[in-house]
mmCIF file of C-alpha atoms in Angstrom:
data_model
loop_
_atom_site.group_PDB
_atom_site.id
_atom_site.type_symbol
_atom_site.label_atom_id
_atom_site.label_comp_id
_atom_site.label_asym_id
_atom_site.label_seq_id
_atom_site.Cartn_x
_atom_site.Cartn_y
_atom_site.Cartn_z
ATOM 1 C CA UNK A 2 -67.796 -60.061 -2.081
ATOM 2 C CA UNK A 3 -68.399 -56.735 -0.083
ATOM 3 C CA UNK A 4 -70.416 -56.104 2.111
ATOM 4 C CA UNK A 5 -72.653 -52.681 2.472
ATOM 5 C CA UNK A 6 -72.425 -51.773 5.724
ATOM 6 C CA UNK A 7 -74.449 -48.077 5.064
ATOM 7 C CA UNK A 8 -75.854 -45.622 2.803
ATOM 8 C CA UNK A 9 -76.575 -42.161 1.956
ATOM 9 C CA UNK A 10 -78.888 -42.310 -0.803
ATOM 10 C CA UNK A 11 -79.824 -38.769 -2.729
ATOM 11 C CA UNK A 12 -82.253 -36.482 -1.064
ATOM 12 C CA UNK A 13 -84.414 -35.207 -4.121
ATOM 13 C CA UNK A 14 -86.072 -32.484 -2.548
ATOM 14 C CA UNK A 15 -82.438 -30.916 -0.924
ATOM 15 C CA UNK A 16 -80.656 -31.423 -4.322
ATOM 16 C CA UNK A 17 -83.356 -29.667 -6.127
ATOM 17 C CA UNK A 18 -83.859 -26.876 -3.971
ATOM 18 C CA UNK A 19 -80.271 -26.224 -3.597
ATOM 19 C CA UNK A 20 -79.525 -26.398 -7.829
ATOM 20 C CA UNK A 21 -82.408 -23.911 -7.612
ATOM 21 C CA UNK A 22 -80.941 -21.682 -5.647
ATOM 22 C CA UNK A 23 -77.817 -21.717 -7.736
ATOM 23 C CA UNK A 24 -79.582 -21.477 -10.681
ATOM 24 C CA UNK A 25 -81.927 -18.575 -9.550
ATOM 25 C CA UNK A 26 -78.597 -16.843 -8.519
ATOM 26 C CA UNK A 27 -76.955 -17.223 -11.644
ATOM 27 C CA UNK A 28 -80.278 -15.794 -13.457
ATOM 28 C CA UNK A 29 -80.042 -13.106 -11.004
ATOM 29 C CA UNK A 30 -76.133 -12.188 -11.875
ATOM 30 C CA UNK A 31 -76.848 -12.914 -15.730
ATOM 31 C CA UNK A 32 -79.670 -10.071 -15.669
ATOM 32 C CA UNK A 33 -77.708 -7.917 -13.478
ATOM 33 C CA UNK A 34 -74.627 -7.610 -15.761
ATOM 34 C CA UNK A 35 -77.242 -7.257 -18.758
ATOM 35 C CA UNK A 36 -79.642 -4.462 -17.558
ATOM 36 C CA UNK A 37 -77.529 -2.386 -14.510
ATOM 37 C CA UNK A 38 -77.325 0.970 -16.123
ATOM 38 C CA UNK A 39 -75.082 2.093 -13.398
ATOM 39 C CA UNK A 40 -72.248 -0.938 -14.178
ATOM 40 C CA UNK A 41 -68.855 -0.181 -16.096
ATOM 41 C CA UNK A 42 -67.281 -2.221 -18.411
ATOM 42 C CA UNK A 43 -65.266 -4.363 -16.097
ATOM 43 C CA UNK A 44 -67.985 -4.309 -13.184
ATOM 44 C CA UNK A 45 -70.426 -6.251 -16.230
ATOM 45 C CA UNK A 46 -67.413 -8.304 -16.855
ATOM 46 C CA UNK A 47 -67.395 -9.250 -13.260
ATOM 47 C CA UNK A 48 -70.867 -9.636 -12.604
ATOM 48 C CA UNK A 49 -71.662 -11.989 -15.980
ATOM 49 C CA UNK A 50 -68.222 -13.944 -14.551
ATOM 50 C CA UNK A 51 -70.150 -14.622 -11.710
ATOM 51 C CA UNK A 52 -73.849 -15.706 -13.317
ATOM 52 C CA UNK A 53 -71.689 -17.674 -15.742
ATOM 53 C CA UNK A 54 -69.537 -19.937 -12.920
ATOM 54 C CA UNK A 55 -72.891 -19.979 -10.820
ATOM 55 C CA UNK A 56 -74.684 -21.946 -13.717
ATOM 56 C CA UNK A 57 -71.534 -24.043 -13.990
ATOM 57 C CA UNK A 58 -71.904 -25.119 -11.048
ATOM 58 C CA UNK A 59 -76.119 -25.477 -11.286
ATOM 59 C CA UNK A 60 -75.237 -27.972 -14.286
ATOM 60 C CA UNK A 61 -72.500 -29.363 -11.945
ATOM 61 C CA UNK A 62 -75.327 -30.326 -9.482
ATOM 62 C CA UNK A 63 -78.010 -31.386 -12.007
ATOM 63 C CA UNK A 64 -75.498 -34.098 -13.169
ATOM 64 C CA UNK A 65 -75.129 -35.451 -10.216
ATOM 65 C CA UNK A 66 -78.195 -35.440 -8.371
ATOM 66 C CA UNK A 67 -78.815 -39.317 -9.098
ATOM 67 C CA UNK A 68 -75.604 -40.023 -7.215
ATOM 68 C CA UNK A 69 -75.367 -41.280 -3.248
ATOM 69 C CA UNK A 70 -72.819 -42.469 -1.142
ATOM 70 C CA UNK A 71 -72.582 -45.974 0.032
ATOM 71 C CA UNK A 72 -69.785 -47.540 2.787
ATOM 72 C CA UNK A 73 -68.490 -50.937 2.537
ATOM 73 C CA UNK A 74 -65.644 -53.342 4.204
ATOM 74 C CA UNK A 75 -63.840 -52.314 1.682
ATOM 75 C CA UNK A 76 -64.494 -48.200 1.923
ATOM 76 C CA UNK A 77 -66.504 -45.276 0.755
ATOM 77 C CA UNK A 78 -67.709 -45.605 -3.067
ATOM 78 C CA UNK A 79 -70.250 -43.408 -4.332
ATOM 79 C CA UNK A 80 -73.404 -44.867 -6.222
ATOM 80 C CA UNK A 81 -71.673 -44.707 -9.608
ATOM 81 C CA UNK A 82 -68.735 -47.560 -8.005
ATOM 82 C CA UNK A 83 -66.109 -45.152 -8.042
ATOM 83 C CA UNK A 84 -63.749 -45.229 -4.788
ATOM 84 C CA UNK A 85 -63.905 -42.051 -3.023
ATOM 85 C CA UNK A 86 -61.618 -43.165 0.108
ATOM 86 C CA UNK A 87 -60.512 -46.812 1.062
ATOM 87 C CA UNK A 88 -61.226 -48.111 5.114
ATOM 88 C CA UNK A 89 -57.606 -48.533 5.253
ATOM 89 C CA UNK A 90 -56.794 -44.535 3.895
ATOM 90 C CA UNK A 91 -59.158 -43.387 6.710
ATOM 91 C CA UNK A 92 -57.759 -42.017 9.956
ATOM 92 C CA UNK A 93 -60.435 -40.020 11.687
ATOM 93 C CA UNK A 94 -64.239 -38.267 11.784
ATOM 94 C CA UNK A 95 -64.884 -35.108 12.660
ATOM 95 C CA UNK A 96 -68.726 -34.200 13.503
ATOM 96 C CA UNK A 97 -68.003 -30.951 15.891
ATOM 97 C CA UNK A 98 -69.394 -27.707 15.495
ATOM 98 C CA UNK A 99 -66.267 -26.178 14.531
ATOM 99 C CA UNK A 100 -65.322 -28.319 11.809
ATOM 100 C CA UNK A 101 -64.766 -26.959 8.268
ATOM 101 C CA UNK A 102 -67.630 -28.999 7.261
ATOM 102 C CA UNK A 103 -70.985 -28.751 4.691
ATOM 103 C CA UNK A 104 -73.955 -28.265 6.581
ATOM 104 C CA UNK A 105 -75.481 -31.249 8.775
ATOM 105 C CA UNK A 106 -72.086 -33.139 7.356
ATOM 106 C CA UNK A 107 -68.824 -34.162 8.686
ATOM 107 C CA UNK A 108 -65.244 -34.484 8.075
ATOM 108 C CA UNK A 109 -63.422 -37.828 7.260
ATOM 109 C CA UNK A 110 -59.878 -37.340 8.027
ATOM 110 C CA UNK A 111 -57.176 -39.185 5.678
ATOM 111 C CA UNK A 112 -53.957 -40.642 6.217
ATOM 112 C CA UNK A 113 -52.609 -39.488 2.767
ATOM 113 C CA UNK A 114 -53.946 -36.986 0.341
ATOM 114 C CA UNK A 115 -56.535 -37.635 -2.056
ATOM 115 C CA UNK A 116 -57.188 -36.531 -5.664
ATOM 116 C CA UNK A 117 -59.909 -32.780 -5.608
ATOM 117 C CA UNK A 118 -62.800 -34.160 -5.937
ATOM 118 C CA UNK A 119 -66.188 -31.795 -5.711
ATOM 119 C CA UNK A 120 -69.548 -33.275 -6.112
ATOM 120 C CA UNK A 121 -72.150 -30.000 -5.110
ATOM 121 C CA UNK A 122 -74.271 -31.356 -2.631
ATOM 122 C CA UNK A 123 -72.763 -33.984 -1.537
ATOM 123 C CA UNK A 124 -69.030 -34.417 -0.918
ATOM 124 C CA UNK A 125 -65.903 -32.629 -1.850
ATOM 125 C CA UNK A 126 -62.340 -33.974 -1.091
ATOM 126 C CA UNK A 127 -59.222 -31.540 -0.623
ATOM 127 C CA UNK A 128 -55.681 -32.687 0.022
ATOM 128 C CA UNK A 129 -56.019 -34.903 3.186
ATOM 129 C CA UNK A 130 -60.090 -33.926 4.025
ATOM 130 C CA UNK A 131 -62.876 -35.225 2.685
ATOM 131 C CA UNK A 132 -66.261 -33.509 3.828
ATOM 132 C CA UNK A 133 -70.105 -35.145 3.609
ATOM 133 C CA UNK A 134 -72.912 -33.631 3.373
ATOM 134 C CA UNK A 135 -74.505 -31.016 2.666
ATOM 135 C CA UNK A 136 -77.729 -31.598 0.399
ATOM 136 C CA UNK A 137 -77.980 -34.728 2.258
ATOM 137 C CA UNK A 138 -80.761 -36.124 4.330
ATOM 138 C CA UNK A 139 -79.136 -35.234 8.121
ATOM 139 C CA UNK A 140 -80.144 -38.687 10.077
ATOM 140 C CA UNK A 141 -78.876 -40.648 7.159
ATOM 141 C CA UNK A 142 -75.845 -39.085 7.435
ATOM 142 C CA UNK A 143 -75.067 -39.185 10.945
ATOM 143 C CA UNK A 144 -75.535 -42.862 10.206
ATOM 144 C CA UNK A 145 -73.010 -42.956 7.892
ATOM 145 C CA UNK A 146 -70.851 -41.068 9.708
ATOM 146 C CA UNK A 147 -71.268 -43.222 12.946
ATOM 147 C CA UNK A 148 -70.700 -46.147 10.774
ATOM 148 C CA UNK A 149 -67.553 -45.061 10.031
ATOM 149 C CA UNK A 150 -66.228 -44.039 13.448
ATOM 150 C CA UNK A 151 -67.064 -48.004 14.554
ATOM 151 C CA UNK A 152 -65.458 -48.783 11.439
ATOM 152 C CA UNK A 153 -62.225 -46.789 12.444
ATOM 153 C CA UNK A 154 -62.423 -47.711 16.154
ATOM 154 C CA UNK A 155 -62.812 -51.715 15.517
ATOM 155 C CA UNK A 156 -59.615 -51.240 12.449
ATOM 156 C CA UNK A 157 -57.519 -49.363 15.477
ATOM 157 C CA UNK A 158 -58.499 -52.248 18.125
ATOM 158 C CA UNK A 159 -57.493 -54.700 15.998
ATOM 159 C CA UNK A 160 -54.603 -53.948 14.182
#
């Protein structure tokens, strides 16, 4: 049995306002490559390219907004049960200000690289990186982040 040792549930009000934002700029780029007397051929192209991945991602984020994050002995699964990054994979947390991090997030440092994973919002996970937050409620987590700095420190202290 595993035990939950924190969470970072879904912050309604941040998810929505951000998919808005997406949304309003991919409304914005849409109507733009429509109407813009002044556009050629190619800059339309470009600009409708643009409104089109925009609402990609918008329906990226709407999919997902049910989903949270949630830390066991075991290691990082989001809500769904899917294994993000196991205790053991996990080397080190990075909360500075210069980190390449989402906003009021940090950076989980792996020992080996994981699969590209992106969920808007909330996490994405490049090569040996995986970054939190974002659309996330900040004290929650900073909880789950100190969580799993203890979590490192007590695996390195007892080997």
């Amino acid at each position: 049995m595993t035990n939950t040792l924190a969470a970072l549930p879904p912050a309604p009000a941040r998810r929505w306002m951000s998919t808005g934002l997406i949304f309003t700029l991919a409304v914005i780029f849409l109507s733009l490559a429509a109407t813009a007397p002044t556009f050629t051929l190619i800059g339309r192209l470009l600009v409708a390219a643009l409104g089109l991945s925009a609402l990609w991602v918008a329906l990226i984020s709407l999919r997902s907004h049910h989903l949270g994050l949630v830390l066991t002995d075991q290691g990082l699964h989001d809500s769904d049960g899917q294994m993000i990054a196991r205790v053991e994979d996990m080397h080190s947390v990075d909360r500075s200000a210069f980190a390449f991090k989402p906003s009021n997030g940090f950076m989980l440092r792996l020992n080996a690289p994981a699969p590209r994973r992106w969920v808007p919002g909330l996490y994405w996970s490049i090569g040996d990186r995986l970054a939190i937050g974002g659309a996330t409620n900040p004290a929650d987590t900073r909880t789950l982040a100190d969580k799993i700095a203890f979590l490192l420190a007590e695996q390195q202290a007892n080997p």
